[in-house]
PDB file of C-alpha atoms in Angstrom:
ATOM      1  CA  MET A   1     116.100 105.225  95.951  1.00 95.00           C
ATOM      2  CA  ASN A   2     114.991 108.842  95.875  1.00 94.00           C
ATOM      3  CA  VAL A   3     111.737 110.191  94.470  1.00 95.00           C
ATOM      4  CA  THR A   4     110.833 113.865  94.108  1.00 96.00           C
ATOM      5  CA  VAL A   5     107.279 114.754  95.102  1.00 96.00           C
ATOM      6  CA  LYS A   6     105.697 117.999  93.935  1.00 96.00           C
ATOM      7  CA  LEU A   7     102.705 119.163  95.949  1.00 94.00           C
ATOM      8  CA  THR A   8      99.907 121.569  95.102  1.00 92.00           C
ATOM      9  CA  GLY A   9      96.864 123.116  96.745  1.00 87.00           C
ATOM     10  CA  THR A  10      96.012 122.132 100.297  1.00 87.00           C
ATOM     11  CA  LEU A  11      98.847 119.588 100.288  1.00 89.00           C
ATOM     12  CA  VAL A  12     101.275 122.514 100.418  1.00 92.00           C
ATOM     13  CA  ALA A  13      99.533 123.754 103.567  1.00 87.00           C
ATOM     14  CA  ARG A  14      99.538 120.243 105.062  1.00 86.00           C
ATOM     15  CA  THR A  15     103.286 119.772 104.499  1.00 89.00           C
ATOM     16  CA  GLY A  16     104.663 123.305 104.512  1.00 91.00           C
ATOM     17  CA  THR A  17     106.482 122.697 101.224  1.00 93.00           C
ATOM     18  CA  ARG A  18     105.855 122.552  97.479  1.00 96.00           C
ATOM     19  CA  GLU A  19     108.487 119.884  96.841  1.00 96.00           C
ATOM     20  CA  ALA A  20     110.007 117.055  98.866  1.00 95.00           C
ATOM     21  CA  ARG A  21     112.633 114.366  98.255  1.00 95.00           C
ATOM     22  CA  VAL A  22     111.639 111.021  99.694  1.00 94.00           C
ATOM     23  CA  GLY A  23     113.937 108.050 100.243  1.00 95.00           C
ATOM     24  CA  VAL A  24     112.129 104.727  99.752  1.00 96.00           C
ATOM     25  CA  SER A  25     113.023 101.115  98.968  1.00 95.00           C
ATOM     26  CA  GLU A  26     113.714  99.977  95.395  1.00 95.00           C
ATOM     27  CA  ASP A  27     110.276  98.342  95.075  1.00 94.00           C
ATOM     28  CA  ALA A  28     108.360 101.367  96.398  1.00 96.00           C
ATOM     29  CA  THR A  29     104.911 102.417  95.243  1.00 97.00           C
ATOM     30  CA  VAL A  30     103.081 105.740  95.307  1.00 97.00           C
ATOM     31  CA  GLY A  31     101.428 104.552  98.538  1.00 96.00           C
ATOM     32  CA  ASP A  32     104.865 104.033 100.111  1.00 96.00           C
ATOM     33  CA  VAL A  33     105.879 107.564  99.142  1.00 96.00           C
ATOM     34  CA  VAL A  34     102.720 109.005 100.718  1.00 96.00           C
ATOM     35  CA  GLU A  35     103.458 107.062 103.917  1.00 95.00           C
ATOM     36  CA  LYS A  36     107.026 108.464 104.014  1.00 95.00           C
ATOM     37  CA  LEU A  37     105.658 111.982 103.518  1.00 94.00           C
ATOM     38  CA  ALA A  38     103.223 111.394 106.385  1.00 94.00           C
ATOM     39  CA  ASP A  39     106.055 110.117 108.592  1.00 95.00           C
ATOM     40  CA  LYS A  40     107.999 113.309 107.899  1.00 93.00           C
ATOM     41  CA  HIS A  41     105.205 115.918 107.805  1.00 92.00           C
ATOM     42  CA  GLY A  42     102.450 114.394 109.936  1.00 92.00           C
ATOM     43  CA  PRO A  43      99.275 112.312 109.571  1.00 93.00           C
ATOM     44  CA  GLN A  44      97.410 115.209 107.945  1.00 92.00           C
ATOM     45  CA  VAL A  45      99.336 114.373 104.750  1.00 92.00           C
ATOM     46  CA  ARG A  46      97.925 110.841 104.672  1.00 93.00           C
ATOM     47  CA  ALA A  47      94.412 112.177 105.297  1.00 92.00           C
ATOM     48  CA  GLY A  48      94.813 114.706 102.483  1.00 91.00           C
ATOM     49  CA  VAL A  49      95.877 112.102  99.910  1.00 93.00           C
ATOM     50  CA  LEU A  50      94.542 108.679 100.874  1.00 95.00           C
ATOM     51  CA  ASP A  51      91.133 107.162 101.513  1.00 94.00           C
ATOM     52  CA  GLY A  52      92.140 103.899 103.149  1.00 93.00           C
ATOM     53  CA  HIS A  53      94.713 102.382 100.795  1.00 92.00           C
ATOM     54  CA  ARG A  54      93.516 104.289  97.717  1.00 96.00           C
ATOM     55  CA  LEU A  55      93.943 107.822  96.508  1.00 96.00           C
ATOM     56  CA  ARG A  56      91.099 110.077  97.553  1.00 95.00           C
ATOM     57  CA  SER A  57      88.626 110.696  94.739  1.00 94.00           C
ATOM     58  CA  ASP A  58      89.762 114.342  94.552  1.00 93.00           C
ATOM     59  CA  THR A  59      93.492 113.538  94.376  1.00 94.00           C
ATOM     60  CA  VAL A  60      95.608 112.665  91.343  1.00 95.00           C
ATOM     61  CA  ALA A  61      99.141 111.279  91.286  1.00 96.00           C
ATOM     62  CA  ILE A  62     101.082 111.930  88.066  1.00 96.00           C
ATOM     63  CA  ARG A  63     104.566 110.727  87.116  1.00 95.00           C
ATOM     64  CA  GLU A  64     106.169 113.617  85.248  1.00 92.00           C
ATOM     65  CA  SER A  65     109.016 113.430  82.771  1.00 82.00           C
ATOM     66  CA  VAL A  66     110.317 115.761  80.107  1.00 77.00           C
ATOM     67  CA  ASP A  67     107.894 114.661  77.401  1.00 81.00           C
ATOM     68  CA  THR A  68     105.162 112.626  79.139  1.00 84.00           C
ATOM     69  CA  ALA A  69     102.822 112.558  82.096  1.00 90.00           C
ATOM     70  CA  GLU A  70     101.390 109.289  83.406  1.00 94.00           C
ATOM     71  CA  THR A  71      98.527 108.988  85.893  1.00 95.00           C
ATOM     72  CA  LEU A  72      99.361 106.633  88.776  1.00 96.00           C
ATOM     73  CA  SER A  73      97.543 104.753  91.535  1.00 96.00           C
ATOM     74  CA  THR A  74      98.766 103.999  95.052  1.00 96.00           C
ATOM     75  CA  GLY A  75      99.990 100.602  93.826  1.00 96.00           C
ATOM     76  CA  SER A  76     102.015 101.995  90.924  1.00 96.00           C
ATOM     77  CA  ASN A  77     105.715 101.163  91.182  1.00 95.00           C
ATOM     78  CA  LEU A  78     108.235 103.972  91.025  1.00 95.00           C
ATOM     79  CA  GLU A  79     111.794 104.181  89.766  1.00 91.00           C
ATOM     80  CA  SER A  80     114.755 106.027  91.204  1.00 91.00           C
ATOM     81  CA  GLY A  81     114.716 109.660  90.145  1.00 91.00           C
ATOM     82  CA  ASP A  82     110.983 109.741  89.372  1.00 93.00           C
ATOM     83  CA  THR A  83     109.049 112.944  89.915  1.00 95.00           C
ATOM     84  CA  VAL A  84     105.493 112.499  91.150  1.00 96.00           C
ATOM     85  CA  ARG A  85     103.019 115.363  91.372  1.00 96.00           C
ATOM     86  CA  LEU A  86     100.197 115.031  93.893  1.00 95.00           C
ATOM     87  CA  SER A  87      97.384 117.426  93.171  1.00 91.00           C
ATOM     88  CA  LEU A  88      93.710 117.950  93.685  1.00 82.00           C
ATOM     89  CA  ASN A  89      91.503 116.971  90.782  1.00 75.00           C
ATOM     90  CA  VAL A  90      89.239 120.003  90.594  1.00 64.00           C
TER      91      VAL A  90
END
């Protein structure tokens, strides 16, 4: 399945892009998406988002849809077509 990831702040500098499409398995989590981003854009992405297997305390993952926004954790399951925004919580 495909997930769209929107990036902000220093994550843009770490990846070189504001938006990426990531192909992951049907049972993928936010953590899986971060790992795919790191595979594509380098380990600095992982370091900018994760602290071990958890989101860094300054990072927020949000599933965005037309009328709602839901805060996610690294273990949150995703669905095909989801849009996830990774941003710094400042």
